[in-house]
Amino acid sequence: MIVGIVAIAKNLAIGKDGKLPWHYSADLKHFKGTTMGQALVVGSNTYRSIGKPLPGRLNIVLSRSAQIDTADNLIFLRSEKEALDVAKYLSCDLFVIGGAKTYAEFAKHIDAWIVSRVPVEVDDADVFMPSAFLDGFDSVEKREIGEGLVVETFRR
Ligand SMILES: NC(=O)c1ccc[n+]([C@@H]2O[C@H](COP(=O)([O-])OP(=O)(O)OC[C@H]3O[C@@H](n4cnc5c(N)ncnc54)[C@H](OP(=O)(O)O)[C@@H]3O)[C@@H](O)[C@H]2O)c1
């Protein structure tokens, strides 16, 4: 299954100055617990902001132009098609972890979204989710994870 995982503010903001515009340990714990042992696909901007492959997961980094140093748990690909081809051979889920450009490239392939609703508005954010990104999806689960965050799961 291809799963989008994102944390969004009330005004759909997801990023600012190349980083997350907030720090919620509850969300980091949720992200780690959900993705551990799985495969991730990440855009080069978000990968640069994280700065290293996330341990315990296969990291697929996408870029059309950048050179990325490889590592044991990192593969570096040039297109979403290459990532989707690799995903066919995985016995785990592929989590699309962003950012916005990468979510947009995978949007039509995503089977489920896991959305952390962050209880703030970020007026000076510079990266947002499109308002229609959950069109065609149904909410199947909603739970509070602390610090005022709610995680909602959607299936196509
Ligand atoms: N709130 C959240 O849950 C969340 C999650 C992730 C990221 N973010 C935030 O989002 C922001 C970054 O988002 P962004 O949209 O600027 O960048 P991004 O999606 O992280 O990276 C975009 C880059 O990835 C590469 N890429 C994307 N799709 C590709 C494809 N189909 N084929 C080949 N390469 C592809 C390209 O790299 P090249 O230009 O190198 O070719 C593209 O310029 C940051 O602020 C980050 O903190 C937030």
mmCIF file of C-alpha atoms and ligand atoms in Angstrom:
data_model
loop_
_atom_site.group_PDB
_atom_site.id
_atom_site.type_symbol
_atom_site.label_atom_id
_atom_site.label_comp_id
_atom_site.label_asym_id
_atom_site.label_seq_id
_atom_site.Cartn_x
_atom_site.Cartn_y
_atom_site.Cartn_z
ATOM 1 C CA MET A 1 0.000 0.000 0.000
ATOM 2 C CA ILE A 2 1.152 3.567 -0.700
ATOM 3 C CA VAL A 3 0.460 5.790 2.304
ATOM 4 C CA GLY A 4 0.832 9.573 2.527
ATOM 5 C CA ILE A 5 1.775 10.808 5.994
ATOM 6 C CA VAL A 6 1.634 14.515 6.767
ATOM 7 C CA ALA A 7 1.219 16.963 9.635
ATOM 8 C CA ILE A 8 -0.906 19.986 8.749
ATOM 9 C CA ALA A 9 -1.820 23.218 10.486
ATOM 10 C CA LYS A 10 -5.398 24.533 10.577
ATOM 11 C CA ASN A 11 -4.599 26.648 7.497
ATOM 12 C CA LEU A 12 -3.024 23.619 5.680
ATOM 13 C CA ALA A 13 0.529 24.910 6.260
ATOM 14 C CA ILE A 14 3.175 22.180 6.364
ATOM 15 C CA GLY A 15 6.516 23.958 6.045
ATOM 16 C CA LYS A 16 8.425 27.162 6.546
ATOM 17 C CA ASP A 17 12.000 28.053 5.513
ATOM 18 C CA GLY A 18 12.672 24.435 4.524
ATOM 19 C CA LYS A 19 11.648 23.076 7.928
ATOM 20 C CA LEU A 20 8.609 22.024 9.926
ATOM 21 C CA PRO A 21 7.062 25.191 11.417
ATOM 22 C CA TRP A 22 6.582 23.523 14.839
ATOM 23 C CA HIS A 23 8.015 20.947 17.193
ATOM 24 C CA TYR A 24 5.623 18.399 18.708
ATOM 25 C CA SER A 25 7.296 15.391 20.295
ATOM 26 C CA ALA A 26 3.919 13.546 20.228
ATOM 27 C CA ASP A 27 3.897 13.815 16.430
ATOM 28 C CA LEU A 28 7.535 12.771 16.049
ATOM 29 C CA LYS A 29 6.796 9.718 18.220
ATOM 30 C CA HIS A 30 3.689 8.919 16.133
ATOM 31 C CA PHE A 31 5.673 9.341 12.884
ATOM 32 C CA LYS A 32 8.482 7.108 14.129
ATOM 33 C CA GLY A 33 6.110 4.408 15.433
ATOM 34 C CA THR A 34 4.054 4.390 12.230
ATOM 35 C CA THR A 35 6.935 4.284 9.754
ATOM 36 C CA MET A 36 9.499 2.114 11.605
ATOM 37 C CA GLY A 37 10.423 -0.985 9.585
ATOM 38 C CA GLN A 38 8.692 0.372 6.464
ATOM 39 C CA ALA A 39 9.933 2.145 3.333
ATOM 40 C CA LEU A 40 9.806 5.923 2.871
ATOM 41 C CA VAL A 41 9.939 8.106 -0.183
ATOM 42 C CA VAL A 42 11.107 11.662 0.397
ATOM 43 C CA GLY A 43 11.796 14.682 -1.823
ATOM 44 C CA SER A 44 15.277 16.154 -1.915
ATOM 45 C CA ASN A 45 14.263 19.368 -0.085
ATOM 46 C CA THR A 46 12.798 17.467 2.862
ATOM 47 C CA TYR A 47 15.705 15.025 2.833
ATOM 48 C CA ARG A 48 18.161 17.947 3.057
ATOM 49 C CA SER A 49 16.172 19.332 5.985
ATOM 50 C CA ILE A 50 16.242 15.967 7.818
ATOM 51 C CA GLY A 51 19.952 15.713 6.978
ATOM 52 C CA LYS A 52 20.346 11.928 7.121
ATOM 53 C CA PRO A 53 18.495 8.705 6.287
ATOM 54 C CA LEU A 54 15.936 7.844 8.961
ATOM 55 C CA PRO A 55 17.169 4.750 10.803
ATOM 56 C CA GLY A 56 15.254 1.467 10.734
ATOM 57 C CA ARG A 57 13.532 2.324 7.474
ATOM 58 C CA LEU A 58 14.383 2.089 3.756
ATOM 59 C CA ASN A 59 14.819 5.699 2.621
ATOM 60 C CA ILE A 60 14.094 6.370 -1.053
ATOM 61 C CA VAL A 61 15.273 9.893 -1.863
ATOM 62 C CA LEU A 62 14.021 11.532 -5.072
ATOM 63 C CA SER A 63 15.842 14.184 -7.077
ATOM 64 C CA ARG A 64 16.115 14.954 -10.771
ATOM 65 C CA SER A 65 19.435 16.728 -10.388
ATOM 66 C CA ALA A 66 21.065 16.528 -6.939
ATOM 67 C CA GLN A 67 23.713 13.993 -5.955
ATOM 68 C CA ILE A 68 22.906 12.274 -2.672
ATOM 69 C CA ASP A 69 25.438 10.197 -0.758
ATOM 70 C CA THR A 70 24.239 6.614 -0.549
ATOM 71 C CA ALA A 71 23.980 4.656 2.689
ATOM 72 C CA ASP A 72 22.984 1.112 3.697
ATOM 73 C CA ASN A 73 19.323 2.061 4.065
ATOM 74 C CA LEU A 74 19.141 4.707 1.308
ATOM 75 C CA ILE A 75 18.419 4.466 -2.361
ATOM 76 C CA PHE A 76 18.436 7.459 -4.578
ATOM 77 C CA LEU A 77 16.052 7.604 -7.567
ATOM 78 C CA ARG A 78 15.222 10.087 -10.320
ATOM 79 C CA SER A 79 11.423 9.774 -10.708
ATOM 80 C CA GLU A 80 8.250 8.701 -8.931
ATOM 81 C CA LYS A 81 7.894 5.946 -11.535
ATOM 82 C CA GLU A 82 11.216 4.439 -10.418
ATOM 83 C CA ALA A 83 10.047 4.587 -6.782
ATOM 84 C CA LEU A 84 6.699 2.962 -7.634
ATOM 85 C CA ASP A 85 8.534 0.214 -9.564
ATOM 86 C CA VAL A 86 10.731 -0.510 -6.525
ATOM 87 C CA ALA A 87 7.631 -0.482 -4.273
ATOM 88 C CA LYS A 88 6.209 -3.472 -6.188
ATOM 89 C CA TYR A 89 9.044 -5.603 -4.765
ATOM 90 C CA LEU A 90 8.598 -4.443 -1.151
ATOM 91 C CA SER A 91 6.838 -6.586 1.414
ATOM 92 C CA CYS A 92 6.092 -3.463 3.481
ATOM 93 C CA ASP A 93 4.131 -0.269 2.880
ATOM 94 C CA LEU A 94 5.679 2.710 1.084
ATOM 95 C CA PHE A 95 5.162 5.927 3.057
ATOM 96 C CA VAL A 96 5.276 9.173 1.097
ATOM 97 C CA ILE A 97 6.677 11.568 3.719
ATOM 98 C CA GLY A 98 6.784 14.788 1.702
ATOM 99 C CA GLY A 99 7.248 17.584 1.126
ATOM 100 C CA ALA A 100 4.521 19.259 -0.878
ATOM 101 C CA LYS A 101 6.060 18.699 -4.318
ATOM 102 C CA THR A 102 6.567 15.014 -3.558
ATOM 103 C CA TYR A 103 3.028 14.556 -2.179
ATOM 104 C CA ALA A 104 1.729 16.152 -5.400
ATOM 105 C CA GLU A 105 3.763 13.763 -7.578
ATOM 106 C CA PHE A 106 2.410 10.695 -5.739
ATOM 107 C CA ALA A 107 -1.144 11.989 -5.108
ATOM 108 C CA LYS A 108 -2.895 9.771 -7.614
ATOM 109 C CA HIS A 109 -1.116 6.634 -6.329
ATOM 110 C CA ILE A 110 -1.823 7.171 -2.621
ATOM 111 C CA ASP A 111 -4.194 4.552 -1.118
ATOM 112 C CA ALA A 112 -4.386 6.048 2.372
ATOM 113 C CA TRP A 113 -3.489 9.276 4.142
ATOM 114 C CA ILE A 114 -2.426 9.566 7.774
ATOM 115 C CA VAL A 115 -2.932 13.200 8.737
ATOM 116 C CA SER A 116 -1.758 14.795 11.985
ATOM 117 C CA ARG A 117 -3.885 17.863 12.637
ATOM 118 C CA VAL A 118 -1.724 20.431 14.375
ATOM 119 C CA PRO A 119 -3.696 22.923 16.518
ATOM 120 C CA VAL A 120 -2.116 26.114 15.127
ATOM 121 C CA GLU A 121 -2.332 28.478 12.149
ATOM 122 C CA VAL A 122 1.037 29.303 10.571
ATOM 123 C CA ASP A 123 0.425 32.557 8.714
ATOM 124 C CA ASP A 124 4.003 33.000 7.497
ATOM 125 C CA ALA A 125 4.390 29.411 6.222
ATOM 126 C CA ASP A 126 5.685 28.947 2.671
ATOM 127 C CA VAL A 127 4.574 25.365 1.918
ATOM 128 C CA PHE A 128 0.923 24.239 2.093
ATOM 129 C CA MET A 129 -1.164 21.169 1.212
ATOM 130 C CA PRO A 130 -3.743 21.717 -1.530
ATOM 131 C CA SER A 131 -7.245 22.119 -0.055
ATOM 132 C CA ALA A 132 -8.597 19.190 -2.115
ATOM 133 C CA PHE A 133 -5.935 16.638 -1.218
ATOM 134 C CA LEU A 134 -8.430 14.447 0.696
ATOM 135 C CA ASP A 135 -11.135 14.544 -1.978
ATOM 136 C CA GLY A 136 -12.156 10.950 -2.775
ATOM 137 C CA PHE A 137 -10.944 9.672 0.632
ATOM 138 C CA ASP A 138 -13.094 8.625 3.634
ATOM 139 C CA SER A 139 -12.103 9.079 7.262
ATOM 140 C CA VAL A 140 -11.721 5.635 8.883
ATOM 141 C CA GLU A 141 -10.036 6.445 12.212
ATOM 142 C CA LYS A 142 -9.400 9.431 14.444
ATOM 143 C CA ARG A 143 -7.363 9.498 17.646
ATOM 144 C CA GLU A 144 -5.806 12.035 19.994
ATOM 145 C CA ILE A 145 -2.047 11.657 20.473
ATOM 146 C CA GLY A 146 -1.455 14.413 23.047
ATOM 147 C CA GLU A 147 -0.274 18.051 22.863
ATOM 148 C CA GLY A 148 -3.628 18.887 21.207
ATOM 149 C CA LEU A 149 -2.876 16.843 18.069
ATOM 150 C CA VAL A 150 -5.402 14.563 16.383
ATOM 151 C CA VAL A 151 -4.307 11.867 13.918
ATOM 152 C CA GLU A 152 -6.910 10.995 11.299
ATOM 153 C CA THR A 153 -6.602 8.121 8.797
ATOM 154 C CA PHE A 154 -8.286 8.239 5.402
ATOM 155 C CA ARG A 155 -8.760 5.496 2.790
ATOM 156 C CA ARG A 156 -9.463 5.943 -0.867
HETATM 157 N N1 LIG B 1 4.369 18.918 7.805
HETATM 158 C C1 LIG B 1 4.807 17.800 7.223
HETATM 159 O O1 LIG B 1 4.278 16.701 7.471
HETATM 160 C C2 LIG B 1 5.941 17.872 6.255
HETATM 161 C C3 LIG B 1 6.456 16.691 5.701
HETATM 162 C C4 LIG B 1 7.531 16.778 4.814
HETATM 163 C C5 LIG B 1 8.054 18.025 4.489
HETATM 164 N N2 LIG B 1 7.527 19.138 5.046
HETATM 165 C C6 LIG B 1 8.068 20.460 4.691
HETATM 166 O O2 LIG B 1 7.873 20.675 3.302
HETATM 167 C C7 LIG B 1 8.913 21.557 2.845
HETATM 168 C C8 LIG B 1 9.611 20.948 1.645
HETATM 169 O O3 LIG B 1 8.652 20.682 0.624
HETATM 170 P P1 LIG B 1 8.942 20.986 -0.924
HETATM 171 O O4 LIG B 1 7.666 20.817 -1.654
HETATM 172 O O5 LIG B 1 9.684 22.275 -1.022
HETATM 173 O O6 LIG B 1 10.022 19.881 -1.334
HETATM 174 P P2 LIG B 1 10.140 18.274 -1.354
HETATM 175 O O7 LIG B 1 8.898 17.663 -1.884
HETATM 176 O O8 LIG B 1 10.695 17.810 -0.056
HETATM 177 O O9 LIG B 1 11.319 18.104 -2.427
HETATM 178 C C9 LIG B 1 11.070 18.499 -3.768
HETATM 179 C C10 LIG B 1 12.184 17.991 -4.610
HETATM 180 O O10 LIG B 1 12.182 16.548 -4.584
HETATM 181 C C11 LIG B 1 12.534 16.056 -5.862
HETATM 182 N N3 LIG B 1 11.371 15.397 -6.429
HETATM 183 C C12 LIG B 1 10.065 15.491 -6.051
HETATM 184 N N4 LIG B 1 9.311 14.714 -6.836
HETATM 185 C C13 LIG B 1 10.145 14.144 -7.734
HETATM 186 C C14 LIG B 1 9.963 13.245 -8.805
HETATM 187 N N5 LIG B 1 8.736 12.790 -9.141
HETATM 188 N N6 LIG B 1 11.040 12.861 -9.513
HETATM 189 C C15 LIG B 1 12.279 13.308 -9.189
HETATM 190 N N7 LIG B 1 12.527 14.162 -8.181
HETATM 191 C C16 LIG B 1 11.467 14.573 -7.469
HETATM 192 C C17 LIG B 1 12.951 17.266 -6.692
HETATM 193 O O11 LIG B 1 14.316 17.435 -6.351
HETATM 194 P P3 LIG B 1 15.420 18.216 -7.244
HETATM 195 O O12 LIG B 1 14.988 19.667 -7.252
HETATM 196 O O13 LIG B 1 16.688 17.967 -6.459
HETATM 197 O O14 LIG B 1 15.403 17.598 -8.598
HETATM 198 C C18 LIG B 1 12.070 18.365 -6.078
HETATM 199 O O15 LIG B 1 12.555 19.667 -6.314
HETATM 200 C C19 LIG B 1 9.845 21.782 4.019
HETATM 201 O O16 LIG B 1 9.495 22.980 4.668
HETATM 202 C C20 LIG B 1 9.553 20.579 4.905
HETATM 203 O O17 LIG B 1 9.871 20.816 6.264
HETATM 204 C C21 LIG B 1 6.491 19.091 5.925
#
